[in-house]
PDB file of C-alpha atoms in Angstrom:
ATOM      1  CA  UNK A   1     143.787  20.712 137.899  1.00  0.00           C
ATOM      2  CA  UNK A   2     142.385  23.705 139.654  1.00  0.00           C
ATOM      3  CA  UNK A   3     142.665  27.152 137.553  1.00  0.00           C
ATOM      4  CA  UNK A   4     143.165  30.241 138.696  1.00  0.00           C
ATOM      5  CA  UNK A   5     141.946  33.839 137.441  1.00  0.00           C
ATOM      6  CA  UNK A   6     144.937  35.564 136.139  1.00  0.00           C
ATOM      7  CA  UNK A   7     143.385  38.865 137.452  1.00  0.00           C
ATOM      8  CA  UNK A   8     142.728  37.313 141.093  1.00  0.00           C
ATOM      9  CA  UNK A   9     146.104  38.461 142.126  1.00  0.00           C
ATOM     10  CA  UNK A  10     145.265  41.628 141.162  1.00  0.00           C
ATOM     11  CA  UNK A  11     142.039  42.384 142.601  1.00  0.00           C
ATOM     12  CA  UNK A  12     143.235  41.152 146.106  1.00  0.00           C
ATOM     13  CA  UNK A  13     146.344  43.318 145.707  1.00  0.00           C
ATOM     14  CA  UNK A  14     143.560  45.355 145.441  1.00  0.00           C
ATOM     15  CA  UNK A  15     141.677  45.096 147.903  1.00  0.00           C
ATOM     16  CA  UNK A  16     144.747  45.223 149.911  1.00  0.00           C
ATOM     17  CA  UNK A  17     145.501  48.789 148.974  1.00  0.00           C
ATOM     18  CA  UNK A  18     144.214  51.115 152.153  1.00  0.00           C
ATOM     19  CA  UNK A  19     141.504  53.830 151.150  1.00  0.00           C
ATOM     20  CA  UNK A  20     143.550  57.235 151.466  1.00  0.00           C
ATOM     21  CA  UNK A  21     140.642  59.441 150.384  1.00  0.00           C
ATOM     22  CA  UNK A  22     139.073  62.237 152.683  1.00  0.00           C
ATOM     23  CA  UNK A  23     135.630  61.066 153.679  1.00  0.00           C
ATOM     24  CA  UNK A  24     133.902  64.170 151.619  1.00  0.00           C
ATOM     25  CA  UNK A  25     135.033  62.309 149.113  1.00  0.00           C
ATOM     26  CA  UNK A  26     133.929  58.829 149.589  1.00  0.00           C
ATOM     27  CA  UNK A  27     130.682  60.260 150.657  1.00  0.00           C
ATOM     28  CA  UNK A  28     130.453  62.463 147.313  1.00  0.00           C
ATOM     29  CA  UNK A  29     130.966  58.859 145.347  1.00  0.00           C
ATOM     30  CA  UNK A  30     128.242  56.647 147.372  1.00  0.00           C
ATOM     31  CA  UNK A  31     126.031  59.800 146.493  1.00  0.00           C
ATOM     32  CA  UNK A  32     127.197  59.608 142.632  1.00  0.00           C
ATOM     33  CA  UNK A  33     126.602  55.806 143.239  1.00  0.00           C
ATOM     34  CA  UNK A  34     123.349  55.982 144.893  1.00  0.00           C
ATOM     35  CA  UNK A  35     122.022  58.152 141.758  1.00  0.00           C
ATOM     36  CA  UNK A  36     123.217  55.433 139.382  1.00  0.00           C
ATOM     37  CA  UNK A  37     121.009  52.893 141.281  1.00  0.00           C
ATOM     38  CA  UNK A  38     118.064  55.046 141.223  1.00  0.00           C
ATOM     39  CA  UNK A  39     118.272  55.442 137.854  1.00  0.00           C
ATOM     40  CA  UNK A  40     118.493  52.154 136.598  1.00  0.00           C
ATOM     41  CA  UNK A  41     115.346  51.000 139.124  1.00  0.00           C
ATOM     42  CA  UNK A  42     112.506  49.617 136.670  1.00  0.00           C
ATOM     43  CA  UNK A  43     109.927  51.893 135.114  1.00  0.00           C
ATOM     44  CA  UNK A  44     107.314  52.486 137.766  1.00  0.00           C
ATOM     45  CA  UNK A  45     104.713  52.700 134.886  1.00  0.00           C
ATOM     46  CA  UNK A  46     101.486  52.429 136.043  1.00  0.00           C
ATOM     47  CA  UNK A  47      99.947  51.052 132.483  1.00  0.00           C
ATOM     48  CA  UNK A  48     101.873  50.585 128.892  1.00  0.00           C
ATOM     49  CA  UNK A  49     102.603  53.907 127.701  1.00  0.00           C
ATOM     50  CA  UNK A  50     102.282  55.661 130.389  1.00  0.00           C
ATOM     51  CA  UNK A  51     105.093  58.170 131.039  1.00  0.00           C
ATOM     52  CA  UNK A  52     103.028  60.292 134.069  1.00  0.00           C
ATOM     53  CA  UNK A  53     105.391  61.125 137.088  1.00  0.00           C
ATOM     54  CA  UNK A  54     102.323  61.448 139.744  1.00  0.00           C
ATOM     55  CA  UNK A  55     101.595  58.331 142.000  1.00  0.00           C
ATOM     56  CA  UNK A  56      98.106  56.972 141.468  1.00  0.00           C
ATOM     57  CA  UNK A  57      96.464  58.151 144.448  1.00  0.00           C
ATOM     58  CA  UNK A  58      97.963  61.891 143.524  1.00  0.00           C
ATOM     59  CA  UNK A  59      96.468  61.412 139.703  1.00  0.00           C
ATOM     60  CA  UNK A  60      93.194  60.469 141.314  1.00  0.00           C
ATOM     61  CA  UNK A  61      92.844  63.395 143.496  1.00  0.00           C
ATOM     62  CA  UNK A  62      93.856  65.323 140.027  1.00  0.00           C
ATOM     63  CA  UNK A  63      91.027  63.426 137.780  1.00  0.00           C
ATOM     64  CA  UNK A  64      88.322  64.520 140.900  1.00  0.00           C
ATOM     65  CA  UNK A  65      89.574  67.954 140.332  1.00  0.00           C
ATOM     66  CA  UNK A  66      89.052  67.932 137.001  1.00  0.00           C
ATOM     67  CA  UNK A  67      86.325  66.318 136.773  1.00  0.00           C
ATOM     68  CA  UNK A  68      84.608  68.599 139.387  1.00  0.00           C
ATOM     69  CA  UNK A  69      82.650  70.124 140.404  1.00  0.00           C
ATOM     70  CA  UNK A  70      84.570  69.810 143.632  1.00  0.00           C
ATOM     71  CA  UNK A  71      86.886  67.745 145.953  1.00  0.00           C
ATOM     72  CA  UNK A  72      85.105  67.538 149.498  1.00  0.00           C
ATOM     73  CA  UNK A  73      86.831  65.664 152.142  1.00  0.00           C
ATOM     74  CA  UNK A  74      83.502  64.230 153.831  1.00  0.00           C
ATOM     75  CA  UNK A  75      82.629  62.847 150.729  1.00  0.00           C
ATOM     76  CA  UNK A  76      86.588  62.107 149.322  1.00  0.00           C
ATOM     77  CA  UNK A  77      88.453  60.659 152.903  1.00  0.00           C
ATOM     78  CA  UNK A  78      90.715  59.102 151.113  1.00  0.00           C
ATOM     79  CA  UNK A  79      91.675  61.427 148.749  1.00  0.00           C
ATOM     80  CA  UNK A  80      91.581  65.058 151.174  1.00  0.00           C
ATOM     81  CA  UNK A  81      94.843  64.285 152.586  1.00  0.00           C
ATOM     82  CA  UNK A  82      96.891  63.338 149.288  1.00  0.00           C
ATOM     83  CA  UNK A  83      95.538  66.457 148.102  1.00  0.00           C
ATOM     84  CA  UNK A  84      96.907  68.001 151.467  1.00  0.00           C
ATOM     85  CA  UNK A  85     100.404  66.363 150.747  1.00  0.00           C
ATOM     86  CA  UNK A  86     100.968  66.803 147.262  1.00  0.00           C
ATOM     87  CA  UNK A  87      99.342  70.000 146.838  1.00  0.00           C
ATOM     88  CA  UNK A  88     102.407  71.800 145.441  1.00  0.00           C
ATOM     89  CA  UNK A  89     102.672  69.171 142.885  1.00  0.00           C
ATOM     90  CA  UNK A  90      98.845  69.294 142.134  1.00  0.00           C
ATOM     91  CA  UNK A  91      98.881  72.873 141.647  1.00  0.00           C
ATOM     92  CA  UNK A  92     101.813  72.440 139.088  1.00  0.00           C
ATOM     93  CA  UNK A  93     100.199  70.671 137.217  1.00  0.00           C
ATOM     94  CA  UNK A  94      96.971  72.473 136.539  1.00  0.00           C
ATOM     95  CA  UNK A  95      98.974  75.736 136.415  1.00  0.00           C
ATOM     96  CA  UNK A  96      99.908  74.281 132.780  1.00  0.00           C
ATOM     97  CA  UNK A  97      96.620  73.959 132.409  1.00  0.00           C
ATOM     98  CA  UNK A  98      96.063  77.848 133.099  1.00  0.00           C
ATOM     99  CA  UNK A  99      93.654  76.688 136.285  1.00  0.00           C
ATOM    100  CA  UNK A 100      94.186  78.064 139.820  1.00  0.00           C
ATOM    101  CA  UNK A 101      93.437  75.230 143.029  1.00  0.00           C
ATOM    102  CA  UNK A 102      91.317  76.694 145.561  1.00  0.00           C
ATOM    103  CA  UNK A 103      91.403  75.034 149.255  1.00  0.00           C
ATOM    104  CA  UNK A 104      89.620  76.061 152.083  1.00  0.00           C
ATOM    105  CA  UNK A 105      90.950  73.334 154.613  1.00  0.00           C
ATOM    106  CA  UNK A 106      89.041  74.344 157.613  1.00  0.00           C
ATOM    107  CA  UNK A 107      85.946  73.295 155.408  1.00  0.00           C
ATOM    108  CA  UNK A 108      87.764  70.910 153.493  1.00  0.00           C
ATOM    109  CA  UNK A 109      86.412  71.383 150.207  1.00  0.00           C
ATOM    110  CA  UNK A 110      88.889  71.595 147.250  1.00  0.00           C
ATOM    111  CA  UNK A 111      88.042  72.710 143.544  1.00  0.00           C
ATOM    112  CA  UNK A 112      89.597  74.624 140.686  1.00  0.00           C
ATOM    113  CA  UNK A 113      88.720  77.571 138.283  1.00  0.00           C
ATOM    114  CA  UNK A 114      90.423  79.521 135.741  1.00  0.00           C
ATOM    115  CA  UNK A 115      93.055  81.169 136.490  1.00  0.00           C
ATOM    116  CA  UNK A 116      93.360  85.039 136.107  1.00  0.00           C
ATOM    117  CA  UNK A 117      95.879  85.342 133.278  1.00  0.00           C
ATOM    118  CA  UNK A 118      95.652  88.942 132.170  1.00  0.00           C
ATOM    119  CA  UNK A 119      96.423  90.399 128.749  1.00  0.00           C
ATOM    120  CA  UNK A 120      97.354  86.509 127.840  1.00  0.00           C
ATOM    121  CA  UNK A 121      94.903  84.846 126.190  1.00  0.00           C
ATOM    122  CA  UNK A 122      94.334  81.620 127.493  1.00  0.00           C
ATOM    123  CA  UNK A 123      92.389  78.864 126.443  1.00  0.00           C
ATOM    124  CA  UNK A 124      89.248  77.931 128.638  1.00  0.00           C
ATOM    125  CA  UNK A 125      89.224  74.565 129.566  1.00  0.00           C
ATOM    126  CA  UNK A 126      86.133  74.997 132.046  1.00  0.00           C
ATOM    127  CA  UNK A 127      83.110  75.856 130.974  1.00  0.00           C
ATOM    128  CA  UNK A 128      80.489  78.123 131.824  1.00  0.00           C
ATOM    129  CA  UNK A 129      77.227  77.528 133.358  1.00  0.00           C
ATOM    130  CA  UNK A 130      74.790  79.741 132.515  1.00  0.00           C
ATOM    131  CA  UNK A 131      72.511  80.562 135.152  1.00  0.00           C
ATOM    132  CA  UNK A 132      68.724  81.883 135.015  1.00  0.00           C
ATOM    133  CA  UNK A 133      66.831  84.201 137.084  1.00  0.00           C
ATOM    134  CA  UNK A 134      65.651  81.222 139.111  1.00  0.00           C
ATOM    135  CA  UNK A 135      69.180  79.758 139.643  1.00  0.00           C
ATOM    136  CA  UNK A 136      70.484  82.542 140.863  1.00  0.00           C
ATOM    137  CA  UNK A 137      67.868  83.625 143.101  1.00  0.00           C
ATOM    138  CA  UNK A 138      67.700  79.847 144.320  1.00  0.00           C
ATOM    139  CA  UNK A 139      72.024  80.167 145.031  1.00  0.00           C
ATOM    140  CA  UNK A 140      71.782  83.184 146.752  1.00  0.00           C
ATOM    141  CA  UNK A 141      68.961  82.027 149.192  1.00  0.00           C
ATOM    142  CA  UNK A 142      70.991  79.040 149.514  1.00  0.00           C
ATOM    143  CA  UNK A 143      74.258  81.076 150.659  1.00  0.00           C
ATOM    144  CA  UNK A 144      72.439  82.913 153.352  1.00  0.00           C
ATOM    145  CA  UNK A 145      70.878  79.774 154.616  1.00  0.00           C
ATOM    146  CA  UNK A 146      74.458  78.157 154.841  1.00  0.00           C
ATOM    147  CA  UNK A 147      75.840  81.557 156.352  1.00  0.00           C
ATOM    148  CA  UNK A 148      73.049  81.602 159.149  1.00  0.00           C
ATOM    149  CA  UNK A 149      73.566  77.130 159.887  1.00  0.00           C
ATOM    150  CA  UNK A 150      77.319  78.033 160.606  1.00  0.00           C
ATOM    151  CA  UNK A 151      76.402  81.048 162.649  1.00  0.00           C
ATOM    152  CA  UNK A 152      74.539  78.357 165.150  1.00  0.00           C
ATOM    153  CA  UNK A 153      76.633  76.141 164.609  1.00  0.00           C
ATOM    154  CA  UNK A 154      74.074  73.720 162.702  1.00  0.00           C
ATOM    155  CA  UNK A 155      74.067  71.826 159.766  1.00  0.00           C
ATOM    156  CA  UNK A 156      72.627  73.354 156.280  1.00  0.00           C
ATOM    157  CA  UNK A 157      69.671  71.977 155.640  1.00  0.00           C
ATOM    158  CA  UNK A 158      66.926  72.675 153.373  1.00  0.00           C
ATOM    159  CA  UNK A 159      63.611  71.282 152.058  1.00  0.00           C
ATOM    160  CA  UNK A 160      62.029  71.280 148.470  1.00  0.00           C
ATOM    161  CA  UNK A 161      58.722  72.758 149.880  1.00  0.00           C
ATOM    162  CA  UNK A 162      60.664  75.639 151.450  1.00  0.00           C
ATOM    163  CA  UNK A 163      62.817  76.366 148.383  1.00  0.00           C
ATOM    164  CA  UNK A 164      59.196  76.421 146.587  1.00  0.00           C
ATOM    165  CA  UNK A 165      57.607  78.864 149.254  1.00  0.00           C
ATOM    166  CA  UNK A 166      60.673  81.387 148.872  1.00  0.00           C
ATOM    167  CA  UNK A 167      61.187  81.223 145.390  1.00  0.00           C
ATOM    168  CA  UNK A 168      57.083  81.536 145.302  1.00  0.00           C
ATOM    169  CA  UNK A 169      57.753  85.435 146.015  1.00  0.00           C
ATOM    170  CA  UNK A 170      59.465  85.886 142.474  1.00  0.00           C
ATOM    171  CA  UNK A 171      56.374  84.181 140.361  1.00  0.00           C
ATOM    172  CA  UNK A 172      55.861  87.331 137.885  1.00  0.00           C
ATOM    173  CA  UNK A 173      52.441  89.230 138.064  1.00  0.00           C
ATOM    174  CA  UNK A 174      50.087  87.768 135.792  1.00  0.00           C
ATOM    175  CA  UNK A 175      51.120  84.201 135.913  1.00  0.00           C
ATOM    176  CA  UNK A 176      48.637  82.393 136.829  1.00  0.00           C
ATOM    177  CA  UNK A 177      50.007  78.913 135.929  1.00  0.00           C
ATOM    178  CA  UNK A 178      51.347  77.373 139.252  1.00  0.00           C
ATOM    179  CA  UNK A 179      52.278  74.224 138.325  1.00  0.00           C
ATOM    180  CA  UNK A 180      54.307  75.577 135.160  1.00  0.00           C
ATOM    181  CA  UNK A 181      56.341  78.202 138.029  1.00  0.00           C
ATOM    182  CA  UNK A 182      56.754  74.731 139.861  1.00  0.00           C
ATOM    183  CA  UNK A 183      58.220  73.040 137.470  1.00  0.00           C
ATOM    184  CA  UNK A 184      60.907  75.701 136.685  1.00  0.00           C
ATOM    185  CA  UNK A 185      61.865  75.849 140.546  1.00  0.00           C
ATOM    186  CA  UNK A 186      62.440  72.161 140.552  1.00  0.00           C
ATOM    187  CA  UNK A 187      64.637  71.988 137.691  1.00  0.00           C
ATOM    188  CA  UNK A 188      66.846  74.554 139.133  1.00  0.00           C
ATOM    189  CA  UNK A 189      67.003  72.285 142.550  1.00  0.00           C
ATOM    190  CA  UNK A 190      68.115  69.762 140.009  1.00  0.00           C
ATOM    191  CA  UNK A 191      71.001  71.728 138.306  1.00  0.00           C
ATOM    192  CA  UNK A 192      72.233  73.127 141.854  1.00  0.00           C
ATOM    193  CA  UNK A 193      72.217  69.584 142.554  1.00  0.00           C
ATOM    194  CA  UNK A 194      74.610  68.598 139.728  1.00  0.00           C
ATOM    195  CA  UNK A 195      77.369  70.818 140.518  1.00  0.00           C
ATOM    196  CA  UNK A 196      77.024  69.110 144.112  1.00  0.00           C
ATOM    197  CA  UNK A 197      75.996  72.051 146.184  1.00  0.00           C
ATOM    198  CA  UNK A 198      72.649  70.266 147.132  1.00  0.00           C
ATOM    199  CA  UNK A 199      73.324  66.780 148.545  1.00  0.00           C
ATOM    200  CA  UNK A 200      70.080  64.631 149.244  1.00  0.00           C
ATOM    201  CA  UNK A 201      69.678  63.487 152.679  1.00  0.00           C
ATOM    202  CA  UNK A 202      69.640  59.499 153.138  1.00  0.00           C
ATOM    203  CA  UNK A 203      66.285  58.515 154.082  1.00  0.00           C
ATOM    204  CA  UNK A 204      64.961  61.878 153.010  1.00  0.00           C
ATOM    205  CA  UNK A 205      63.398  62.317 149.545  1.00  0.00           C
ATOM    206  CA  UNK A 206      62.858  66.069 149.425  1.00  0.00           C
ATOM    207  CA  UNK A 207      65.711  67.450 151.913  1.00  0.00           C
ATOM    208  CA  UNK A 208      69.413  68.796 151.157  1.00  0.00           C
ATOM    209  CA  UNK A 209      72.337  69.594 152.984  1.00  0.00           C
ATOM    210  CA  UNK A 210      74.615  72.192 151.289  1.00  0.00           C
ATOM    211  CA  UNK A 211      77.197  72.405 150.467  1.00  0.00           C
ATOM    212  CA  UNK A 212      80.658  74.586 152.207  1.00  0.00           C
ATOM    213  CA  UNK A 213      81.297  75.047 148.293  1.00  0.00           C
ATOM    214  CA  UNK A 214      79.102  77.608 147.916  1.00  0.00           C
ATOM    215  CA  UNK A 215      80.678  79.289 150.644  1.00  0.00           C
ATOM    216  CA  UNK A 216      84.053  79.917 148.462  1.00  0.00           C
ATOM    217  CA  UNK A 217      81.997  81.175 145.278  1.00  0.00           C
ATOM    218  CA  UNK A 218      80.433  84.100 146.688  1.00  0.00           C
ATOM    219  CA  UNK A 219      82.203  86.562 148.907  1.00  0.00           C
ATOM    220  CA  UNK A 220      80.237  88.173 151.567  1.00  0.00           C
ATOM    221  CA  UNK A 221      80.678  91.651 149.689  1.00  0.00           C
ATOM    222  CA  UNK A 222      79.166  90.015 146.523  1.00  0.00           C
ATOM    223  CA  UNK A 223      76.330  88.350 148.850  1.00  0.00           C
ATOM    224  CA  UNK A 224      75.551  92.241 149.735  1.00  0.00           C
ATOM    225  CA  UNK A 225      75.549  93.123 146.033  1.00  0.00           C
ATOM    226  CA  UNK A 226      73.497  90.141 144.620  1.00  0.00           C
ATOM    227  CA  UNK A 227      70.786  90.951 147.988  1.00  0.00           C
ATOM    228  CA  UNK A 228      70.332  94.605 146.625  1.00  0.00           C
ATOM    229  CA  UNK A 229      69.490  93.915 143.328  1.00  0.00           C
ATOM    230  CA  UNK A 230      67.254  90.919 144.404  1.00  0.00           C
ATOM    231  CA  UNK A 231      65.057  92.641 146.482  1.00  0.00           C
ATOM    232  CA  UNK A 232      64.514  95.304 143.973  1.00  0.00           C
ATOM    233  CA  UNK A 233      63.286  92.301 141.507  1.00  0.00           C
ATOM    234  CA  UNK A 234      61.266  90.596 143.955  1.00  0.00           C
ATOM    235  CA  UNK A 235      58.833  93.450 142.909  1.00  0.00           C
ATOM    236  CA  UNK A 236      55.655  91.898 141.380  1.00  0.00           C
ATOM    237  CA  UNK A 237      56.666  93.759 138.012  1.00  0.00           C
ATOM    238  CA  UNK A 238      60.086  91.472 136.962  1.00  0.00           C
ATOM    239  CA  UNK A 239      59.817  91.003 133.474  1.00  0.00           C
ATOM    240  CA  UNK A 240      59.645  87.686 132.196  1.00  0.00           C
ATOM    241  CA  UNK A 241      63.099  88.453 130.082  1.00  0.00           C
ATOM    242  CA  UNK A 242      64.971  88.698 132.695  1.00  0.00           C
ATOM    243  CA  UNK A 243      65.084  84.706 132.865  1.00  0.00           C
ATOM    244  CA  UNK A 244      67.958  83.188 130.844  1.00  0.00           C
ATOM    245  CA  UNK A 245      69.822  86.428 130.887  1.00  0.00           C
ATOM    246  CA  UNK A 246      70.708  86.722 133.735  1.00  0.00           C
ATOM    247  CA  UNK A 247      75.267  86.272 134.258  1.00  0.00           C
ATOM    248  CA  UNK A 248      76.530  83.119 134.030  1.00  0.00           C
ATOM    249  CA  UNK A 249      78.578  81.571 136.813  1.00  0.00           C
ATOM    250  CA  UNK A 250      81.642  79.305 136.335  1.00  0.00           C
ATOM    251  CA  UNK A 251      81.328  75.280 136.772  1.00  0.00           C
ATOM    252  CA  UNK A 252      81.841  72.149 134.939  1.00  0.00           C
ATOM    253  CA  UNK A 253      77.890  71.707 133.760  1.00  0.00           C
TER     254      UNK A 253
END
């Protein structure tokens, strides 16, 4: 004996029943329906725990940022144009974090600092990096080198030996020791090189390109500035005090 559904006869009469409703109104229902589904899709976690919102490639492009010192998209292909398309949702997020996104996409060099919050005191989350005499001397020269490459139309490049022979100018009256002034240059090549604004040349043990970075941290008025008040210490007479207290500029070192 075959059974029957005692509700069967009621969902064809049912289905029988013609749909009188205005079609705003069936579309306002699929819509209402539509939202369910969405809802009830499973967790798109990307490991246990995690409750994040951001796809991976977007929270990768965040973790460069913060990582720094920079985002460059020679270096990053893959991750300049997720930065490009989920910039507003990048720059959410470090908002919270009281930091401000810089992008200069002609260059294509991404990084953050703090942002400028006023009377409200925020906490820091980058660091400073203090620089000495040498350092900044050594960034300025390299800003007017990088100024006069995109002038021609060339790439940036530099070489140890000529970093040495400018920065020889600066060696302080009296100091005899050579080697010892040497020494100091080449560990600030090394610390520009950490923050990424020197990049050693493949095959090439002693020459850099640099940087477009350094391009965004000093503006052409403060390049005028920072020139004055280097020439007047290139003057034999600098005291040696001046190194190590000299202002510190903003990174992630």
């Amino acid at each position: 004996m075959n059974w029957s559904d005692p509700m069967s006869g009621d969902r064809a009469s049912e289905k029988r029943v013609p749909d009188k409703r205005v079609p705003e109104e069936r579309a306002i229902e699929e819509e209402m329906l539509n939202a369910e589904d969405t809802e009830q899709e499973p967790d798109q976690a990307l490991y246990p725990g995690d409750s994040g919102e951001l796809s991976l490639d977007t929270r990768r492009v965040l973790v460069q940022l913060l990582a720094g010192p920079s985002l460059d998209g020679q270096r990053h292909s893959k991750l300049w144009p997720i930065l490009i398309r989920d910039e507003a949702a990048i720059r959410c997020r470090l908002s919270e974090l009281f930091l401000q996104l810089v992008i200069d996409r002609d260059l294509q060099v991404a990084f953050t600092r703090q942002a400028e919050t006023g009377d409200l005191e925020a906490p820091r989350l980058l660091r400073r990096a203090k620089l000495t005499f040498l350092d900044s001397i050594l960034l300025l020269h390299l800003r007017q080198r990088l100024t006069q490459a995109e002038a021609h139309g060339d790439r940036a490049v530099v070489s140890t030996d000529e970093i040495i022979e400018f920065l020889g100018v600066y060696q302080q009256a009296g100091n005899t020791d050579r080697a010892l002034f040497e020494k100091r240059i080449h560990a600030s090549i090394e610390k520009i090189k950490k923050h990424s604004i020197l990049r050693k040349i493949r095959a090439s043990e002693n020459r850099f390109e640099i940087s477009p970075t350094l391009k965004l941290l000093f503006s052409a008025e403060e390049i005028q500035a920072l020139t004055r008040i280097y020439h007047d210490m290139r003057a034999p007479e600098a005291s040696s005090e001046q190194d190590d207290e000299m202002p510190s500029g903003e990174g992630k070192g």
